[in-house]
Amino acid sequence: MSSFNEVSTVEINEVMERSLIAFQEYKRISSDDKALFLETIATEIEALGDTLIEQASVETNLPAARLVGERGRTTGQLRMFANMLREGSWVEASIDTAIPDKNPPKPDIRKLLIALGPVVVFGASNFPFAYSTAGGDTASALAAGCSVVVKAHPAHAATSQMVYEAIQKAIAKTKMPPYIFQHVHGSSFESGKALVQHEATAAVGFTGSFTGGKALYDYAAARKNPIPVFSEMGSINPVLLLPDSLEKNAVSLAKQYAASITLGMGQFCTNPGLLIAVESEGLNAFIEALSNEIEKTIPANMLHAGIHAAYNKKMQDALTEKGVALIKQSSNKTENLQALPTIAKVSGEIFLQNSVLHEEVFGPYSLLVVCKSMDELIEVWRSARGQLTTSLMGTDKDFADHPALLQTAESIAGRIVFNNVPTGVEVCPSMVHGGPFPASTDSRFTAVGIHAVKRWVRPVCYQNCPQQLLPVELQNDNPKKIWRLLNNEWTRDIIK
Amino acid sequence: MSSFNEVSTVEINEVMERSLIAFQEYKRISSDDKALFLETIATEIEALGDTLIEQASVETNLPAARLVGERGRTTGQLRMFANMLREGSWVEASIDTAIPDKNPPKPDIRKLLIALGPVVVFGASNFPFAYSTAGGDTASALAAGCSVVVKAHPAHAATSQMVYEAIQKAIAKTKMPPYIFQHVHGSSFESGKALVQHEATAAVGFTGSFTGGKALYDYAAARKNPIPVFSEMGSINPVLLLPDSLEKNAVSLAKQYAASITLGMGQFCTNPGLLIAVESEGLNAFIEALSNEIEKTIPANMLHAGIHAAYNKKMQDALTEKGVALIKQSSNKTENLQALPTIAKVSGEIFLQNSVLHEEVFGPYSLLVVCKSMDELIEVWRSARGQLTTSLMGTDKDFADHPALLQTAESIAGRIVFNNVPTGVEVCPSMVHGGPFPASTDSRFTAVGIHAVKRWVRPVCYQNCPQQLLPVELQNDNPKKIWRLLNNEWTRDIIK
């Protein structure tokens, strides 16, 4: 798909060695200068103007309005991390002052978070800006103090190249180490493997398929010195349609979910691919209203031919599984890479027996599991473990009738949505975008929001360190006025 | 070594299934009740009195005074985590309130840390209390809200059994789920593998050898759903003896380090196994003084026959490596499991060529690397990557002459010690006990101090969640008055 040359093993070696040297130089640059760097990347991306949007639209088939929104999210994320660096408390500074009279004497110990080293980022096909070249993984890794090597996604390589060049301008303007950010092209598993297994690589960020993300995890675990891999690998995002809500809100629920299932042609990792409900009149009304909405949807092109072909195959395969019945497929004609939004149903009993039905169908497809009872609904829900999100559509009565739902939700997903759709991931400190395996390879971290930075750092502590050698965040006079845990109490005070 | 029966695969299955159920019950127990549980474990351990110390001394050969100190550390850790639970801010609550007028509307999102699930803990041979049955891994995992299954270390299985029984009393007294803590015996790799690979196991804690810790990591990575493993696998803890300090403090440095090398017969993962210096008159004086100190040390029994045999073999092997010269070995006669403290030296050039010399010799052994220049010293230091600690013995002049030392230290170790010995790990919030691989399998976490709890938790967020369903830490009225990140500002305020 890409007209760029596949990176060679020799080049990967050079790139990673340069990345390690740049990382060491970047350590000596102040947080404020790093913040300016991130902001300048945002400005340079904006300076590309419509040319960038047009290029991305050509490569991804995504409409300009969506791409403009995604660009805003991308530059917003860069500025969010810049603000985080300027404020400074993100390093989780902790100070325990000495107690010389203690037996044995208690030393002075001070801790903060430091960068891991060169991070390799794999661009995502479905987010050419926000989860690709200068996306969340890159922004958080650069903020952490890491150097970054991005492997451009081959489906939007020219877009990636443009963003890379914008970052190069920002590097030059803010006098950063020239190789603090590097960019390679490639579509083979071999180049991905070589990047992950290079001695200088300290961590990996990936957003995409289970196959790709799990392969990178396995390559990293097979290293002589294993490194952390954060792969965000998608999800079917189970949605509970609870009885009282279905009875009262069937039509509005159907409209809300039809829009969520078909948003961006379903090409979001938070797409609601699984709806679960107990049979009832309310559910029948929901099915009818959802059918009407799906019928009306206008097909649009998918991201690229590979995704389009995979959608058609997986969707058709799912429909031929025993016990699966089509509810509705948009009857519009399609051309090129357009996809038909599709909803199907199956009984809870059959769903529980067939693990194929638990797999993600990436695109505008959703499977409704019709259960005989709330007990079966909960069993179906529990069987879909390891999700980015799970949603509960319920009234106060529903939640009062079924008080244990929240505990199950917590065991399944990283984000629990109440009376809302899972699509639309707010970028804010409280967001969790990640979840138990296979939603992600490490549920202890989020890929969205400022705490995404925690994937790329480790704590280091200094025992009896002379003041003048300490990082600025740990010095007695707290020049940045950051929050610190001082003798186990949070404070912004100086130490006298 | 153990008179207890090896746990069978069938029993492991039962144990882990019970652990999962207990974990779910434990979720419904308040933080204050969990705190009382931890404190009661401490009380019950103390109630065992001298019997426990005597049993441990029989099994480990450690002197009573050391064991009494270690018991105090163990009960102190349990009470530290109890205090952490009562205070409550450890859950890192974060709240972003809704902005309905935003386009699209910003939902209300609230995040906190929740427990991963059942944790399997492998007891350490060298810390029968503080890193075994009710040690730091168990205390932090129970505090996190996890259930725990401990595999007793076979070298002190009866001690472990006594501590287990104390925990059982605490479970009964505080009405905890009976299987929240379980205990199995076994010395085979197979039982370790079965515990790590059981479907219900959510995370693993280990303290011990590289071979053991890496094997557990590999078992976990090979699971269908990989889980986090925190293995703390020891270290050679490089110590820089800087020129001006050697010139001024040779004798006091030698006394300090002789004591550290031989403390507890060198059976600490923070034992200084590698001393690095540039040749000088000061170094000669240091060597002479260190020799005198080592000569005087009185051999003591090592933990068990296996460790004693391994020490003698690895120490002898190291001494026969090309270019390695014995500096001094205690000339006292030994009997039983007594070990001879030994120091040897090698040139920087040879050290850099021979990776065998980089390996840990667990026991009272230290290798002095004599370098031709500061450049060679730094090269030798850098080659010893992945350490729990590194120590810098230097004067203000040394640090002024060599300003880049700290940056190298940060890349090597989790804890950087200035003018102090690495042995003696203070239990406090700022402690980092962990480091780049192979010091530990995940450098992003510490095994000591309250933040050790972070190994066993993951974030979960609640979007538009009704107040009455939210965990107490995220409710508007902040009943526990904890620190929360509210719209990206730290505060203990309530939300109106």
Tab-separated table of C-alpha atoms in Angstrom, chain A residues 188-358:
chain	number	residue	atom	x	y	z
A	188	SER	CA	6.376	-6.580	7.268
A	189	PHE	CA	6.238	-8.464	10.551
A	190	GLU	CA	10.021	-8.732	10.269
A	191	SER	CA	10.623	-5.006	10.569
A	192	GLY	CA	8.233	-4.817	13.519
A	193	LYS	CA	10.046	-7.694	15.181
A	194	ALA	CA	13.470	-6.125	14.579
A	195	LEU	CA	12.318	-2.829	16.101
A	196	VAL	CA	10.879	-4.528	19.203
A	197	GLN	CA	13.857	-6.800	19.686
A	198	HIS	CA	16.578	-4.184	19.177
A	199	GLU	CA	18.792	-3.915	22.222
A	200	ALA	CA	18.219	-0.155	22.527
A	201	THR	CA	14.428	-0.384	22.523
A	202	ALA	CA	13.057	0.142	26.028
A	203	ALA	CA	9.278	-0.062	25.492
A	204	VAL	CA	6.640	-0.447	22.795
A	205	GLY	CA	3.261	1.155	22.087
A	206	PHE	CA	0.799	-0.381	19.671
A	207	THR	CA	-2.834	0.159	18.704
A	208	GLY	CA	-4.440	-2.329	16.350
A	209	SER	CA	-5.405	-5.947	15.892
A	210	PHE	CA	-5.035	-8.760	18.401
A	211	THR	CA	-2.753	-10.632	16.007
A	212	GLY	CA	-0.391	-7.692	15.621
A	213	GLY	CA	-0.415	-6.600	19.240
A	214	LYS	CA	0.066	-10.099	20.648
A	215	ALA	CA	2.925	-10.783	18.213
A	216	LEU	CA	4.764	-7.679	19.438
A	217	TYR	CA	4.162	-8.711	23.041
A	218	ASP	CA	5.615	-12.160	22.294
A	219	TYR	CA	8.658	-10.678	20.527
A	220	ALA	CA	9.332	-8.484	23.559
A	221	ALA	CA	8.886	-11.328	26.050
A	222	ALA	CA	11.331	-13.465	24.037
A	223	ARG	CA	14.113	-10.864	24.324
A	224	LYS	CA	17.110	-11.611	26.501
A	225	ASN	CA	15.923	-8.618	28.553
A	226	PRO	CA	12.116	-8.424	28.249
A	227	ILE	CA	10.639	-4.931	27.888
A	228	PRO	CA	7.151	-3.558	28.525
A	229	VAL	CA	4.703	-3.599	25.627
A	230	PHE	CA	1.444	-1.734	25.766
A	231	SER	CA	-0.714	-3.150	22.960
A	232	GLU	CA	-4.271	-1.869	22.780
A	233	MET	CA	-5.918	-4.623	20.776
A	234	GLY	CA	-9.576	-3.806	20.498
A	235	SER	CA	-12.682	-5.085	22.104
A	236	ILE	CA	-16.315	-6.054	21.537
A	237	ASN	CA	-17.466	-3.696	24.317
A	238	PRO	CA	-20.481	-5.544	25.749
A	239	VAL	CA	-23.574	-3.463	26.375
A	240	LEU	CA	-26.234	-4.551	28.870
A	241	LEU	CA	-29.744	-3.471	27.942
A	242	LEU	CA	-31.472	-3.852	31.297
A	243	PRO	CA	-35.173	-4.778	31.545
A	244	ASP	CA	-36.701	-1.637	32.999
A	245	SER	CA	-34.731	0.577	30.643
A	246	LEU	CA	-35.845	-1.491	27.650
A	247	GLU	CA	-39.440	-1.245	28.812
A	248	LYS	CA	-39.243	2.531	29.146
A	249	ASN	CA	-36.672	3.646	26.567
A	250	ALA	CA	-36.618	1.055	23.756
A	251	VAL	CA	-36.771	3.521	20.886
A	252	SER	CA	-34.312	6.057	22.244
A	253	LEU	CA	-31.879	3.262	23.142
A	254	ALA	CA	-32.160	1.930	19.602
A	255	LYS	CA	-31.421	5.326	18.063
A	256	GLN	CA	-28.498	5.913	20.387
A	257	TYR	CA	-26.975	2.511	19.654
A	258	ALA	CA	-27.598	2.519	15.910
A	259	ALA	CA	-25.611	5.751	15.765
A	260	SER	CA	-22.818	4.287	17.911
A	261	ILE	CA	-22.596	1.007	15.932
A	262	THR	CA	-22.302	2.830	12.611
A	263	LEU	CA	-20.201	5.817	13.751
A	264	GLY	CA	-17.130	6.055	11.531
A	265	MET	CA	-18.300	2.820	9.849
A	266	GLY	CA	-17.775	1.039	13.162
A	267	GLN	CA	-14.015	1.404	12.890
A	268	PHE	CA	-13.410	2.191	16.548
A	269	CYS	CA	-11.979	-0.114	19.164
A	270	THR	CA	-14.825	1.066	21.398
A	271	ASN	CA	-17.525	0.064	18.909
A	272	PRO	CA	-20.411	-1.739	20.686
A	273	GLY	CA	-20.092	-5.158	19.048
A	274	LEU	CA	-22.155	-7.041	21.626
A	275	LEU	CA	-25.578	-6.151	22.994
A	276	ILE	CA	-27.009	-8.343	25.762
A	277	ALA	CA	-30.621	-8.362	26.924
A	278	VAL	CA	-33.321	-10.573	28.407
A	279	GLU	CA	-36.255	-11.380	26.094
A	280	SER	CA	-39.214	-9.042	26.660
A	281	GLU	CA	-41.695	-6.827	24.895
A	282	GLY	CA	-39.283	-3.956	25.443
A	283	LEU	CA	-36.547	-5.884	23.676
A	284	ASN	CA	-38.857	-6.573	20.731
A	285	ALA	CA	-39.563	-2.866	20.446
A	286	PHE	CA	-35.833	-2.145	20.659
A	287	ILE	CA	-35.087	-4.653	17.870
A	288	GLU	CA	-37.718	-3.117	15.635
A	289	ALA	CA	-36.477	0.413	16.195
A	290	LEU	CA	-32.834	-0.614	15.763
A	291	SER	CA	-33.723	-2.360	12.480
A	292	ASN	CA	-35.354	0.797	11.206
A	293	GLU	CA	-32.314	2.851	12.084
A	294	ILE	CA	-29.840	0.396	10.522
A	295	GLU	CA	-31.993	0.209	7.383
A	296	LYS	CA	-31.642	3.962	6.999
A	297	THR	CA	-27.860	4.160	7.397
A	298	ILE	CA	-25.878	5.186	4.381
A	299	PRO	CA	-22.840	3.003	3.678
A	300	ALA	CA	-19.468	4.721	3.567
A	301	ASN	CA	-16.022	3.579	2.533
A	302	MET	CA	-13.919	1.725	5.037
A	303	LEU	CA	-10.316	2.676	5.765
A	304	HIS	CA	-8.679	0.464	3.180
A	305	ALA	CA	-9.238	-2.635	1.048
A	306	GLY	CA	-7.778	-4.990	3.647
A	307	ILE	CA	-10.147	-3.836	6.379
A	308	HIS	CA	-13.094	-3.863	3.962
A	309	ALA	CA	-12.376	-7.433	2.876
A	310	ALA	CA	-11.833	-8.551	6.481
A	311	TYR	CA	-15.128	-6.950	7.551
A	312	ASN	CA	-17.109	-8.661	4.812
A	313	LYS	CA	-15.516	-12.009	5.531
A	314	LYS	CA	-15.824	-11.892	9.332
A	315	MET	CA	-19.358	-10.509	9.171
A	316	GLN	CA	-20.456	-13.192	6.675
A	317	ASP	CA	-18.729	-15.895	8.697
A	318	ALA	CA	-20.456	-14.733	11.865
A	319	LEU	CA	-23.825	-14.846	10.128
A	320	THR	CA	-23.275	-18.440	9.059
A	321	GLU	CA	-22.486	-19.647	12.583
A	322	LYS	CA	-25.128	-22.010	13.932
A	323	GLY	CA	-27.994	-20.206	15.617
A	324	VAL	CA	-27.064	-16.721	14.413
A	325	ALA	CA	-29.895	-14.921	12.641
A	326	LEU	CA	-29.636	-11.697	10.695
A	327	ILE	CA	-31.797	-8.960	12.201
A	328	LYS	CA	-31.136	-6.303	9.631
A	329	GLN	CA	-28.609	-5.231	7.094
A	330	SER	CA	-28.740	-1.898	5.386
A	331	SER	CA	-30.221	-2.630	1.960
A	332	ASN	CA	-28.440	0.187	0.220
A	333	LYS	CA	-26.201	-0.775	-2.667
A	334	THR	CA	-22.481	-0.551	-2.019
A	335	GLU	CA	-19.555	0.266	-4.243
A	336	ASN	CA	-15.803	0.472	-3.790
A	337	LEU	CA	-14.955	-0.021	-0.115
A	338	GLN	CA	-18.376	0.734	1.321
A	339	ALA	CA	-19.571	-1.540	4.088
A	340	LEU	CA	-23.092	-2.568	5.017
A	341	PRO	CA	-24.039	-1.984	8.650
A	342	THR	CA	-25.372	-5.260	10.006
A	343	ILE	CA	-27.030	-6.482	13.171
A	344	ALA	CA	-27.638	-10.113	14.076
A	345	LYS	CA	-28.939	-12.056	17.037
A	346	VAL	CA	-28.266	-15.285	18.856
A	347	SER	CA	-29.516	-16.978	22.003
A	348	GLY	CA	-27.531	-16.779	25.210
A	349	GLU	CA	-27.227	-20.562	25.275
A	350	ILE	CA	-25.550	-20.715	21.856
A	351	PHE	CA	-23.356	-17.678	22.533
A	352	LEU	CA	-21.953	-19.390	25.623
A	353	GLN	CA	-21.058	-22.480	23.602
A	354	ASN	CA	-19.350	-20.785	20.666
A	355	SER	CA	-16.235	-18.740	21.288
A	356	VAL	CA	-16.124	-17.604	17.637
A	357	LEU	CA	-19.065	-15.337	18.483
A	358	HIS	CA	-16.937	-13.592	21.116
